[in-house]
Amino acid sequence: MKAEDQLSYWKQNLTYIVVLLSIWFAVSYLFGIVFANQLDAAGRLGGFPLGFWFANQGSEVTFVVLIFVYVWLMNRLDKKYGVYET
């Protein structure tokens, strides 16, 4: 892989990481802690107040989903740059 392709590959990888970690931060910290009271007042999910659900289940579920999304994105990026494993 050429140096400019390596740089482009790395920049795209960092973009994926920043976006996915920002989503995780929003769900785990903002929804689970900062806005918990407002979410509790907004509604319920599965019988639990929404802020409580995000603090106890939502952040873990979101993190697992983000791992699968990252794997999918990286496999697609690897194929784009021809560095995928068969």
PDB file of N, CA, C and O in Angstrom:
ATOM      1  N   MET A   1       0.842  -1.170   0.000  1.00  0.00           N
ATOM      2  CA  MET A   1       0.000   0.000   0.000  1.00  0.00           C
ATOM      3  C   MET A   1       0.890   1.236   0.000  1.00  0.00           C
ATOM      4  O   MET A   1       1.880   1.309   0.717  1.00  0.00           O
ATOM      5  N   LYS A   2       0.520   2.193  -0.810  1.00  0.00           N
ATOM      6  CA  LYS A   2       1.300   3.432  -0.904  1.00  0.00           C
ATOM      7  C   LYS A   2       1.130   4.253   0.382  1.00  0.00           C
ATOM      8  O   LYS A   2       0.154   4.103   1.104  1.00  0.00           O
ATOM      9  N   ALA A   3       2.093   5.142   0.589  1.00  0.00           N
ATOM     10  CA  ALA A   3       2.076   5.957   1.813  1.00  0.00           C
ATOM     11  C   ALA A   3       0.827   6.823   1.902  1.00  0.00           C
ATOM     12  O   ALA A   3       0.239   6.976   2.972  1.00  0.00           O
ATOM     13  N   GLU A   4       0.406   7.377   0.775  1.00  0.00           N
ATOM     14  CA  GLU A   4      -0.792   8.224   0.803  1.00  0.00           C
ATOM     15  C   GLU A   4      -2.046   7.397   1.074  1.00  0.00           C
ATOM     16  O   GLU A   4      -2.985   7.868   1.724  1.00  0.00           O
ATOM     17  N   ASP A   5      -2.080   6.153   0.591  1.00  0.00           N
ATOM     18  CA  ASP A   5      -3.199   5.268   0.897  1.00  0.00           C
ATOM     19  C   ASP A   5      -3.201   4.878   2.378  1.00  0.00           C
ATOM     20  O   ASP A   5      -4.256   4.764   2.988  1.00  0.00           O
ATOM     21  N   GLN A   6      -2.004   4.654   2.927  1.00  0.00           N
ATOM     22  CA  GLN A   6      -1.910   4.336   4.350  1.00  0.00           C
ATOM     23  C   GLN A   6      -2.433   5.479   5.197  1.00  0.00           C
ATOM     24  O   GLN A   6      -3.152   5.266   6.176  1.00  0.00           O
ATOM     25  N   LEU A   7      -2.085   6.695   4.816  1.00  0.00           N
ATOM     26  CA  LEU A   7      -2.557   7.866   5.549  1.00  0.00           C
ATOM     27  C   LEU A   7      -4.074   8.001   5.444  1.00  0.00           C
ATOM     28  O   LEU A   7      -4.762   8.263   6.438  1.00  0.00           O
ATOM     29  N   SER A   8      -4.599   7.791   4.256  1.00  0.00           N
ATOM     30  CA  SER A   8      -6.042   7.867   4.058  1.00  0.00           C
ATOM     31  C   SER A   8      -6.762   6.768   4.842  1.00  0.00           C
ATOM     32  O   SER A   8      -7.804   7.016   5.465  1.00  0.00           O
ATOM     33  N   TYR A   9      -6.206   5.577   4.817  1.00  0.00           N
ATOM     34  CA  TYR A   9      -6.769   4.451   5.574  1.00  0.00           C
ATOM     35  C   TYR A   9      -6.804   4.787   7.060  1.00  0.00           C
ATOM     36  O   TYR A   9      -7.804   4.575   7.735  1.00  0.00           O
ATOM     37  N   TRP A  10      -5.703   5.301   7.579  1.00  0.00           N
ATOM     38  CA  TRP A  10      -5.611   5.625   8.999  1.00  0.00           C
ATOM     39  C   TRP A  10      -6.579   6.744   9.379  1.00  0.00           C
ATOM     40  O   TRP A  10      -7.226   6.699  10.429  1.00  0.00           O
ATOM     41  N   LYS A  11      -6.697   7.771   8.523  1.00  0.00           N
ATOM     42  CA  LYS A  11      -7.634   8.864   8.804  1.00  0.00           C
ATOM     43  C   LYS A  11      -9.072   8.355   8.854  1.00  0.00           C
ATOM     44  O   LYS A  11      -9.843   8.754   9.729  1.00  0.00           O
ATOM     45  N   GLN A  12      -9.422   7.469   7.925  1.00  0.00           N
ATOM     46  CA  GLN A  12     -10.779   6.912   7.924  1.00  0.00           C
ATOM     47  C   GLN A  12     -11.012   6.064   9.168  1.00  0.00           C
ATOM     48  O   GLN A  12     -12.086   6.128   9.778  1.00  0.00           O
ATOM     49  N   ASN A  13     -10.009   5.286   9.559  1.00  0.00           N
ATOM     50  CA  ASN A  13     -10.115   4.480  10.785  1.00  0.00           C
ATOM     51  C   ASN A  13     -10.314   5.363  12.003  1.00  0.00           C
ATOM     52  O   ASN A  13     -11.180   5.090  12.846  1.00  0.00           O
ATOM     53  N   LEU A  14      -9.554   6.437  12.110  1.00  0.00           N
ATOM     54  CA  LEU A  14      -9.703   7.358  13.239  1.00  0.00           C
ATOM     55  C   LEU A  14     -11.075   8.028  13.240  1.00  0.00           C
ATOM     56  O   LEU A  14     -11.663   8.251  14.304  1.00  0.00           O
ATOM     57  N   THR A  15     -11.576   8.342  12.061  1.00  0.00           N
ATOM     58  CA  THR A  15     -12.920   8.921  11.963  1.00  0.00           C
ATOM     59  C   THR A  15     -13.960   7.952  12.514  1.00  0.00           C
ATOM     60  O   THR A  15     -14.844   8.349  13.288  1.00  0.00           O
ATOM     61  N   TYR A  16     -13.867   6.693  12.120  1.00  0.00           N
ATOM     62  CA  TYR A  16     -14.792   5.678  12.647  1.00  0.00           C
ATOM     63  C   TYR A  16     -14.714   5.613  14.168  1.00  0.00           C
ATOM     64  O   TYR A  16     -15.730   5.581  14.859  1.00  0.00           O
ATOM     65  N   ILE A  17     -13.484   5.593  14.702  1.00  0.00           N
ATOM     66  CA  ILE A  17     -13.302   5.472  16.152  1.00  0.00           C
ATOM     67  C   ILE A  17     -13.899   6.679  16.874  1.00  0.00           C
ATOM     68  O   ILE A  17     -14.615   6.526  17.872  1.00  0.00           O
ATOM     69  N   VAL A  18     -13.639   7.876  16.388  1.00  0.00           N
ATOM     70  CA  VAL A  18     -14.143   9.089  17.046  1.00  0.00           C
ATOM     71  C   VAL A  18     -15.673   9.129  17.017  1.00  0.00           C
ATOM     72  O   VAL A  18     -16.310   9.431  18.035  1.00  0.00           O
ATOM     73  N   VAL A  19     -16.255   8.798  15.879  1.00  0.00           N
ATOM     74  CA  VAL A  19     -17.723   8.822  15.779  1.00  0.00           C
ATOM     75  C   VAL A  19     -18.347   7.774  16.700  1.00  0.00           C
ATOM     76  O   VAL A  19     -19.292   8.069  17.450  1.00  0.00           O
ATOM     77  N   LEU A  20     -17.824   6.560  16.676  1.00  0.00           N
ATOM     78  CA  LEU A  20     -18.406   5.492  17.489  1.00  0.00           C
ATOM     79  C   LEU A  20     -18.212   5.756  18.979  1.00  0.00           C
ATOM     80  O   LEU A  20     -19.125   5.516  19.783  1.00  0.00           O
ATOM     81  N   LEU A  21     -17.055   6.259  19.378  1.00  0.00           N
ATOM     82  CA  LEU A  21     -16.850   6.573  20.792  1.00  0.00           C
ATOM     83  C   LEU A  21     -17.692   7.769  21.229  1.00  0.00           C
ATOM     84  O   LEU A  21     -18.119   7.839  22.384  1.00  0.00           O
ATOM     85  N   SER A  22     -17.946   8.696  20.320  1.00  0.00           N
ATOM     86  CA  SER A  22     -18.835   9.813  20.650  1.00  0.00           C
ATOM     87  C   SER A  22     -20.257   9.321  20.909  1.00  0.00           C
ATOM     88  O   SER A  22     -20.933   9.800  21.831  1.00  0.00           O
ATOM     89  N   ILE A  23     -20.710   8.374  20.099  1.00  0.00           N
ATOM     90  CA  ILE A  23     -22.038   7.793  20.327  1.00  0.00           C
ATOM     91  C   ILE A  23     -22.074   7.089  21.673  1.00  0.00           C
ATOM     92  O   ILE A  23     -23.020   7.243  22.446  1.00  0.00           O
ATOM     93  N   TRP A  24     -21.036   6.322  21.957  1.00  0.00           N
ATOM     94  CA  TRP A  24     -20.994   5.601  23.226  1.00  0.00           C
ATOM     95  C   TRP A  24     -20.956   6.579  24.409  1.00  0.00           C
ATOM     96  O   TRP A  24     -21.633   6.379  25.416  1.00  0.00           O
ATOM     97  N   PHE A  25     -20.179   7.654  24.293  1.00  0.00           N
ATOM     98  CA  PHE A  25     -20.125   8.671  25.340  1.00  0.00           C
ATOM     99  C   PHE A  25     -21.496   9.292  25.564  1.00  0.00           C
ATOM    100  O   PHE A  25     -21.933   9.471  26.707  1.00  0.00           O
ATOM    101  N   ALA A  26     -22.179   9.623  24.476  1.00  0.00           N
ATOM    102  CA  ALA A  26     -23.504  10.236  24.605  1.00  0.00           C
ATOM    103  C   ALA A  26     -24.476   9.304  25.304  1.00  0.00           C
ATOM    104  O   ALA A  26     -25.213   9.721  26.207  1.00  0.00           O
ATOM    105  N   VAL A  27     -24.459   8.046  24.935  1.00  0.00           N
ATOM    106  CA  VAL A  27     -25.406   7.095  25.534  1.00  0.00           C
ATOM    107  C   VAL A  27     -25.041   6.807  26.987  1.00  0.00           C
ATOM    108  O   VAL A  27     -25.916   6.817  27.858  1.00  0.00           O
ATOM    109  N   SER A  28     -23.781   6.543  27.255  1.00  0.00           N
ATOM    110  CA  SER A  28     -23.414   6.123  28.608  1.00  0.00           C
ATOM    111  C   SER A  28     -23.317   7.282  29.589  1.00  0.00           C
ATOM    112  O   SER A  28     -23.790   7.175  30.718  1.00  0.00           O
ATOM    113  N   TYR A  29     -22.712   8.377  29.184  1.00  0.00           N
ATOM    114  CA  TYR A  29     -22.515   9.488  30.116  1.00  0.00           C
ATOM    115  C   TYR A  29     -23.665  10.488  30.083  1.00  0.00           C
ATOM    116  O   TYR A  29     -24.255  10.797  31.123  1.00  0.00           O
ATOM    117  N   LEU A  30     -23.980  10.975  28.898  1.00  0.00           N
ATOM    118  CA  LEU A  30     -25.018  12.013  28.809  1.00  0.00           C
ATOM    119  C   LEU A  30     -26.398  11.447  29.127  1.00  0.00           C
ATOM    120  O   LEU A  30     -27.118  11.990  29.969  1.00  0.00           O
ATOM    121  N   PHE A  31     -26.791  10.351  28.458  1.00  0.00           N
ATOM    122  CA  PHE A  31     -28.127   9.796  28.684  1.00  0.00           C
ATOM    123  C   PHE A  31     -28.225   9.096  30.036  1.00  0.00           C
ATOM    124  O   PHE A  31     -29.275   9.106  30.670  1.00  0.00           O
ATOM    125  N   GLY A  32     -27.145   8.457  30.476  1.00  0.00           N
ATOM    126  CA  GLY A  32     -27.196   7.692  31.721  1.00  0.00           C
ATOM    127  C   GLY A  32     -26.969   8.506  32.973  1.00  0.00           C
ATOM    128  O   GLY A  32     -27.394   8.116  34.059  1.00  0.00           O
ATOM    129  N   ILE A  33     -26.307   9.663  32.864  1.00  0.00           N
ATOM    130  CA  ILE A  33     -25.974  10.444  34.058  1.00  0.00           C
ATOM    131  C   ILE A  33     -26.514  11.875  33.963  1.00  0.00           C
ATOM    132  O   ILE A  33     -27.300  12.309  34.796  1.00  0.00           O
ATOM    133  N   VAL A  34     -26.068  12.605  32.945  1.00  0.00           N
ATOM    134  CA  VAL A  34     -26.373  14.040  32.875  1.00  0.00           C
ATOM    135  C   VAL A  34     -27.866  14.292  32.662  1.00  0.00           C
ATOM    136  O   VAL A  34     -28.475  15.113  33.346  1.00  0.00           O
ATOM    137  N   PHE A  35     -28.458  13.578  31.710  1.00  0.00           N
ATOM    138  CA  PHE A  35     -29.871  13.803  31.395  1.00  0.00           C
ATOM    139  C   PHE A  35     -30.775  12.714  31.962  1.00  0.00           C
ATOM    140  O   PHE A  35     -31.902  12.529  31.486  1.00  0.00           O
ATOM    141  N   ALA A  36     -30.313  12.003  32.972  1.00  0.00           N
ATOM    142  CA  ALA A  36     -31.087  10.875  33.520  1.00  0.00           C
ATOM    143  C   ALA A  36     -32.434  11.329  34.068  1.00  0.00           C
ATOM    144  O   ALA A  36     -33.462  10.672  33.820  1.00  0.00           O
ATOM    145  N   ASN A  37     -32.460  12.407  34.796  1.00  0.00           N
ATOM    146  CA  ASN A  37     -33.728  12.865  35.383  1.00  0.00           C
ATOM    147  C   ASN A  37     -34.732  13.282  34.317  1.00  0.00           C
ATOM    148  O   ASN A  37     -35.925  12.985  34.429  1.00  0.00           O
ATOM    149  N   GLN A  38     -34.250  13.959  33.291  1.00  0.00           N
ATOM    150  CA  GLN A  38     -35.138  14.365  32.211  1.00  0.00           C
ATOM    151  C   GLN A  38     -35.665  13.143  31.454  1.00  0.00           C
ATOM    152  O   GLN A  38     -36.842  13.101  31.072  1.00  0.00           O
ATOM    153  N   LEU A  39     -34.802  12.157  31.237  1.00  0.00           N
ATOM    154  CA  LEU A  39     -35.247  10.949  30.543  1.00  0.00           C
ATOM    155  C   LEU A  39     -36.212  10.139  31.409  1.00  0.00           C
ATOM    156  O   LEU A  39     -37.142   9.528  30.889  1.00  0.00           O
ATOM    157  N   ASP A  40     -35.952  10.116  32.722  1.00  0.00           N
ATOM    158  CA  ASP A  40     -36.880   9.420  33.625  1.00  0.00           C
ATOM    159  C   ASP A  40     -38.277  10.024  33.525  1.00  0.00           C
ATOM    160  O   ASP A  40     -39.276   9.300  33.542  1.00  0.00           O
ATOM    161  N   ALA A  41     -38.339  11.341  33.434  1.00  0.00           N
ATOM    162  CA  ALA A  41     -39.627  12.014  33.335  1.00  0.00           C
ATOM    163  C   ALA A  41     -40.254  11.841  31.952  1.00  0.00           C
ATOM    164  O   ALA A  41     -41.476  11.920  31.815  1.00  0.00           O
ATOM    165  N   ALA A  42     -39.421  11.574  30.939  1.00  0.00           N
ATOM    166  CA  ALA A  42     -39.927  11.475  29.567  1.00  0.00           C
ATOM    167  C   ALA A  42     -40.661  10.172  29.295  1.00  0.00           C
ATOM    168  O   ALA A  42     -41.580  10.131  28.488  1.00  0.00           O
ATOM    169  N   GLY A  43     -40.244   9.093  29.955  1.00  0.00           N
ATOM    170  CA  GLY A  43     -40.933   7.846  29.650  1.00  0.00           C
ATOM    171  C   GLY A  43     -40.248   6.627  30.241  1.00  0.00           C
ATOM    172  O   GLY A  43     -39.292   6.740  31.011  1.00  0.00           O
ATOM    173  N   ARG A  44     -40.752   5.476  29.839  1.00  0.00           N
ATOM    174  CA  ARG A  44     -40.243   4.208  30.345  1.00  0.00           C
ATOM    175  C   ARG A  44     -39.914   3.298  29.164  1.00  0.00           C
ATOM    176  O   ARG A  44     -40.508   3.413  28.104  1.00  0.00           O
ATOM    177  N   LEU A  45     -38.976   2.372  29.427  1.00  0.00           N
ATOM    178  CA  LEU A  45     -38.612   1.368  28.435  1.00  0.00           C
ATOM    179  C   LEU A  45     -38.504   0.031  29.166  1.00  0.00           C
ATOM    180  O   LEU A  45     -37.706  -0.116  30.088  1.00  0.00           O
ATOM    181  N   GLY A  46     -39.326  -0.913  28.776  1.00  0.00           N
ATOM    182  CA  GLY A  46     -39.331  -2.221  29.433  1.00  0.00           C
ATOM    183  C   GLY A  46     -39.787  -2.146  30.877  1.00  0.00           C
ATOM    184  O   GLY A  46     -39.381  -2.977  31.692  1.00  0.00           O
ATOM    185  N   GLY A  47     -40.578  -1.144  31.218  1.00  0.00           N
ATOM    186  CA  GLY A  47     -41.070  -0.998  32.573  1.00  0.00           C
ATOM    187  C   GLY A  47     -40.163  -0.177  33.478  1.00  0.00           C
ATOM    188  O   GLY A  47     -40.497   0.044  34.638  1.00  0.00           O
ATOM    189  N   PHE A  48     -39.011   0.241  32.981  1.00  0.00           N
ATOM    190  CA  PHE A  48     -38.067   1.013  33.795  1.00  0.00           C
ATOM    191  C   PHE A  48     -38.002   2.445  33.284  1.00  0.00           C
ATOM    192  O   PHE A  48     -38.158   2.680  32.085  1.00  0.00           O
ATOM    193  N   PRO A  49     -37.736   3.399  34.170  1.00  0.00           N
ATOM    194  CA  PRO A  49     -37.544   4.783  33.706  1.00  0.00           C
ATOM    195  C   PRO A  49     -36.406   4.851  32.685  1.00  0.00           C
ATOM    196  O   PRO A  49     -35.397   4.144  32.818  1.00  0.00           O
ATOM    197  N   LEU A  50     -36.571   5.666  31.695  1.00  0.00           N
ATOM    198  CA  LEU A  50     -35.635   5.700  30.566  1.00  0.00           C
ATOM    199  C   LEU A  50     -34.200   6.042  30.989  1.00  0.00           C
ATOM    200  O   LEU A  50     -33.246   5.429  30.509  1.00  0.00           O
ATOM    201  N   GLY A  51     -34.026   6.979  31.894  1.00  0.00           N
ATOM    202  CA  GLY A  51     -32.690   7.323  32.366  1.00  0.00           C
ATOM    203  C   GLY A  51     -32.035   6.179  33.119  1.00  0.00           C
ATOM    204  O   GLY A  51     -30.840   5.897  32.951  1.00  0.00           O
ATOM    205  N   PHE A  52     -32.810   5.488  33.929  1.00  0.00           N
ATOM    206  CA  PHE A  52     -32.309   4.315  34.649  1.00  0.00           C
ATOM    207  C   PHE A  52     -31.908   3.223  33.661  1.00  0.00           C
ATOM    208  O   PHE A  52     -30.875   2.573  33.820  1.00  0.00           O
ATOM    209  N   TRP A  53     -32.731   3.025  32.631  1.00  0.00           N
ATOM    210  CA  TRP A  53     -32.437   1.993  31.623  1.00  0.00           C
ATOM    211  C   TRP A  53     -31.119   2.306  30.906  1.00  0.00           C
ATOM    212  O   TRP A  53     -30.294   1.415  30.716  1.00  0.00           O
ATOM    213  N   PHE A  54     -30.916   3.562  30.525  1.00  0.00           N
ATOM    214  CA  PHE A  54     -29.663   3.915  29.850  1.00  0.00           C
ATOM    215  C   PHE A  54     -28.466   3.709  30.766  1.00  0.00           C
ATOM    216  O   PHE A  54     -27.413   3.248  30.335  1.00  0.00           O
ATOM    217  N   ALA A  55     -28.601   4.036  32.038  1.00  0.00           N
ATOM    218  CA  ALA A  55     -27.488   3.895  32.964  1.00  0.00           C
ATOM    219  C   ALA A  55     -27.140   2.435  33.212  1.00  0.00           C
ATOM    220  O   ALA A  55     -25.976   2.097  33.419  1.00  0.00           O
ATOM    221  N   ASN A  56     -28.134   1.553  33.188  1.00  0.00           N
ATOM    222  CA  ASN A  56     -27.873   0.167  33.561  1.00  0.00           C
ATOM    223  C   ASN A  56     -27.817  -0.804  32.394  1.00  0.00           C
ATOM    224  O   ASN A  56     -27.109  -1.802  32.486  1.00  0.00           O
ATOM    225  N   GLN A  57     -28.555  -0.583  31.348  1.00  0.00           N
ATOM    226  CA  GLN A  57     -28.577  -1.513  30.225  1.00  0.00           C
ATOM    227  C   GLN A  57     -28.171  -0.858  28.914  1.00  0.00           C
ATOM    228  O   GLN A  57     -27.470  -1.475  28.122  1.00  0.00           O
ATOM    229  N   GLY A  58     -28.622   0.333  28.697  1.00  0.00           N
ATOM    230  CA  GLY A  58     -28.440   0.974  27.404  1.00  0.00           C
ATOM    231  C   GLY A  58     -26.994   1.168  27.008  1.00  0.00           C
ATOM    232  O   GLY A  58     -26.628   0.947  25.854  1.00  0.00           O
ATOM    233  N   SER A  59     -26.149   1.543  27.965  1.00  0.00           N
ATOM    234  CA  SER A  59     -24.753   1.772  27.607  1.00  0.00           C
ATOM    235  C   SER A  59     -24.057   0.469  27.231  1.00  0.00           C
ATOM    236  O   SER A  59     -23.271   0.443  26.289  1.00  0.00           O
ATOM    237  N   GLU A  60     -24.369  -0.619  27.914  1.00  0.00           N
ATOM    238  CA  GLU A  60     -23.748  -1.907  27.582  1.00  0.00           C
ATOM    239  C   GLU A  60     -24.248  -2.428  26.243  1.00  0.00           C
ATOM    240  O   GLU A  60     -23.463  -2.905  25.420  1.00  0.00           O
ATOM    241  N   VAL A  61     -25.546  -2.345  26.035  1.00  0.00           N
ATOM    242  CA  VAL A  61     -26.116  -2.802  24.763  1.00  0.00           C
ATOM    243  C   VAL A  61     -25.562  -1.981  23.614  1.00  0.00           C
ATOM    244  O   VAL A  61     -25.166  -2.518  22.569  1.00  0.00           O
ATOM    245  N   THR A  62     -25.501  -0.681  23.812  1.00  0.00           N
ATOM    246  CA  THR A  62     -24.969   0.196  22.771  1.00  0.00           C
ATOM    247  C   THR A  62     -23.509  -0.117  22.478  1.00  0.00           C
ATOM    248  O   THR A  62     -23.096  -0.149  21.308  1.00  0.00           O
ATOM    249  N   PHE A  63     -22.725  -0.389  23.529  1.00  0.00           N
ATOM    250  CA  PHE A  63     -21.316  -0.682  23.319  1.00  0.00           C
ATOM    251  C   PHE A  63     -21.138  -1.971  22.511  1.00  0.00           C
ATOM    252  O   PHE A  63     -20.301  -2.032  21.610  1.00  0.00           O
ATOM    253  N   VAL A  64     -21.917  -2.986  22.787  1.00  0.00           N
ATOM    254  CA  VAL A  64     -21.823  -4.244  22.031  1.00  0.00           C
ATOM    255  C   VAL A  64     -22.213  -4.007  20.569  1.00  0.00           C
ATOM    256  O   VAL A  64     -21.547  -4.495  19.649  1.00  0.00           O
ATOM    257  N   VAL A  65     -23.281  -3.248  20.347  1.00  0.00           N
ATOM    258  CA  VAL A  65     -23.700  -2.946  18.973  1.00  0.00           C
ATOM    259  C   VAL A  65     -22.606  -2.156  18.248  1.00  0.00           C
ATOM    260  O   VAL A  65     -22.297  -2.427  17.077  1.00  0.00           O
ATOM    261  N   LEU A  66     -21.983  -1.213  18.945  1.00  0.00           N
ATOM    262  CA  LEU A  66     -20.923  -0.418  18.325  1.00  0.00           C
ATOM    263  C   LEU A  66     -19.712  -1.275  17.960  1.00  0.00           C
ATOM    264  O   LEU A  66     -19.031  -0.997  16.961  1.00  0.00           O
ATOM    265  N   ILE A  67     -19.432  -2.300  18.740  1.00  0.00           N
ATOM    266  CA  ILE A  67     -18.331  -3.213  18.387  1.00  0.00           C
ATOM    267  C   ILE A  67     -18.626  -3.903  17.065  1.00  0.00           C
ATOM    268  O   ILE A  67     -17.758  -3.970  16.178  1.00  0.00           O
ATOM    269  N   PHE A  68     -19.861  -4.406  16.899  1.00  0.00           N
ATOM    270  CA  PHE A  68     -20.216  -5.056  15.638  1.00  0.00           C
ATOM    271  C   PHE A  68     -20.196  -4.065  14.472  1.00  0.00           C
ATOM    272  O   PHE A  68     -19.756  -4.402  13.378  1.00  0.00           O
ATOM    273  N   VAL A  69     -20.636  -2.845  14.706  1.00  0.00           N
ATOM    274  CA  VAL A  69     -20.602  -1.825  13.656  1.00  0.00           C
ATOM    275  C   VAL A  69     -19.155  -1.514  13.276  1.00  0.00           C
ATOM    276  O   VAL A  69     -18.823  -1.396  12.084  1.00  0.00           O
ATOM    277  N   TYR A  70     -18.274  -1.415  14.261  1.00  0.00           N
ATOM    278  CA  TYR A  70     -16.863  -1.126  13.971  1.00  0.00           C
ATOM    279  C   TYR A  70     -16.241  -2.252  13.153  1.00  0.00           C
ATOM    280  O   TYR A  70     -15.505  -1.995  12.189  1.00  0.00           O
ATOM    281  N   VAL A  71     -16.520  -3.495  13.508  1.00  0.00           N
ATOM    282  CA  VAL A  71     -15.993  -4.634  12.743  1.00  0.00           C
ATOM    283  C   VAL A  71     -16.496  -4.576  11.310  1.00  0.00           C
ATOM    284  O   VAL A  71     -15.723  -4.765  10.353  1.00  0.00           O
ATOM    285  N   TRP A  72     -17.788  -4.304  11.135  1.00  0.00           N
ATOM    286  CA  TRP A  72     -18.347  -4.220   9.781  1.00  0.00           C
ATOM    287  C   TRP A  72     -17.698  -3.092   8.977  1.00  0.00           C
ATOM    288  O   TRP A  72     -17.323  -3.279   7.809  1.00  0.00           O
ATOM    289  N   LEU A  73     -17.544  -1.928   9.620  1.00  0.00           N
ATOM    290  CA  LEU A  73     -16.925  -0.796   8.929  1.00  0.00           C
ATOM    291  C   LEU A  73     -15.466  -1.077   8.561  1.00  0.00           C
ATOM    292  O   LEU A  73     -15.014  -0.739   7.459  1.00  0.00           O
ATOM    293  N   MET A  74     -14.734  -1.699   9.471  1.00  0.00           N
ATOM    294  CA  MET A  74     -13.322  -1.977   9.200  1.00  0.00           C
ATOM    295  C   MET A  74     -13.157  -3.040   8.127  1.00  0.00           C
ATOM    296  O   MET A  74     -12.228  -2.961   7.311  1.00  0.00           O
ATOM    297  N   ASN A  75     -14.025  -4.048   8.110  1.00  0.00           N
ATOM    298  CA  ASN A  75     -13.957  -5.041   7.029  1.00  0.00           C
ATOM    299  C   ASN A  75     -14.210  -4.389   5.681  1.00  0.00           C
ATOM    300  O   ASN A  75     -13.542  -4.697   4.689  1.00  0.00           O
ATOM    301  N   ARG A  76     -15.176  -3.474   5.647  1.00  0.00           N
ATOM    302  CA  ARG A  76     -15.457  -2.749   4.406  1.00  0.00           C
ATOM    303  C   ARG A  76     -14.276  -1.874   3.992  1.00  0.00           C
ATOM    304  O   ARG A  76     -13.913  -1.818   2.819  1.00  0.00           O
ATOM    305  N   LEU A  77     -13.651  -1.212   4.989  1.00  0.00           N
ATOM    306  CA  LEU A  77     -12.487  -0.367   4.697  1.00  0.00           C
ATOM    307  C   LEU A  77     -11.298  -1.209   4.234  1.00  0.00           C
ATOM    308  O   LEU A  77     -10.576  -0.814   3.303  1.00  0.00           O
ATOM    309  N   ASP A  78     -11.099  -2.354   4.861  1.00  0.00           N
ATOM    310  CA  ASP A  78     -10.011  -3.254   4.445  1.00  0.00           C
ATOM    311  C   ASP A  78     -10.187  -3.698   2.993  1.00  0.00           C
ATOM    312  O   ASP A  78      -9.214  -3.755   2.235  1.00  0.00           O
ATOM    313  N   LYS A  79     -11.416  -4.023   2.612  1.00  0.00           N
ATOM    314  CA  LYS A  79     -11.669  -4.435   1.228  1.00  0.00           C
ATOM    315  C   LYS A  79     -11.430  -3.279   0.269  1.00  0.00           C
ATOM    316  O   LYS A  79     -10.899  -3.470  -0.826  1.00  0.00           O
ATOM    317  N   LYS A  80     -11.810  -2.086   0.690  1.00  0.00           N
ATOM    318  CA  LYS A  80     -11.617  -0.914  -0.172  1.00  0.00           C
ATOM    319  C   LYS A  80     -10.143  -0.688  -0.486  1.00  0.00           C
ATOM    320  O   LYS A  80      -9.776  -0.338  -1.601  1.00  0.00           O
ATOM    321  N   TYR A  81      -9.267  -0.927   0.516  1.00  0.00           N
ATOM    322  CA  TYR A  81      -7.834  -0.698   0.322  1.00  0.00           C
ATOM    323  C   TYR A  81      -7.069  -1.978   0.013  1.00  0.00           C
ATOM    324  O   TYR A  81      -5.847  -1.964  -0.071  1.00  0.00           O
ATOM    325  N   GLY A  82      -7.771  -3.084  -0.138  1.00  0.00           N
ATOM    326  CA  GLY A  82      -7.122  -4.335  -0.531  1.00  0.00           C
ATOM    327  C   GLY A  82      -6.248  -4.951   0.530  1.00  0.00           C
ATOM    328  O   GLY A  82      -5.267  -5.633   0.204  1.00  0.00           O
ATOM    329  N   VAL A  83      -6.573  -4.759   1.791  1.00  0.00           N
ATOM    330  CA  VAL A  83      -5.756  -5.335   2.878  1.00  0.00           C
ATOM    331  C   VAL A  83      -6.566  -6.314   3.726  1.00  0.00           C
ATOM    332  O   VAL A  83      -6.198  -6.608   4.849  1.00  0.00           O
ATOM    333  N   TYR A  84      -7.663  -6.823   3.158  1.00  0.00           N
ATOM    334  CA  TYR A  84      -8.505  -7.733   3.921  1.00  0.00           C
ATOM    335  C   TYR A  84      -7.912  -9.138   3.948  1.00  0.00           C
ATOM    336  O   TYR A  84      -7.123  -9.518   3.087  1.00  0.00           O
ATOM    337  N   GLU A  85      -8.312  -9.860   4.982  1.00  0.00           N
ATOM    338  CA  GLU A  85      -7.876 -11.249   5.121  1.00  0.00           C
ATOM    339  C   GLU A  85      -8.955 -12.147   4.543  1.00  0.00           C
ATOM    340  O   GLU A  85     -10.133 -11.856   4.650  1.00  0.00           O
ATOM    341  N   THR A  86      -8.525 -13.236   3.946  1.00  0.00           N
ATOM    342  CA  THR A  86      -9.512 -14.164   3.364  1.00  0.00           C
ATOM    343  C   THR A  86      -9.811 -15.304   4.294  1.00  0.00           C
ATOM    344  O   THR A  86      -9.165 -15.579   5.218  1.00  0.00           O
TER     345      THR A  86
END
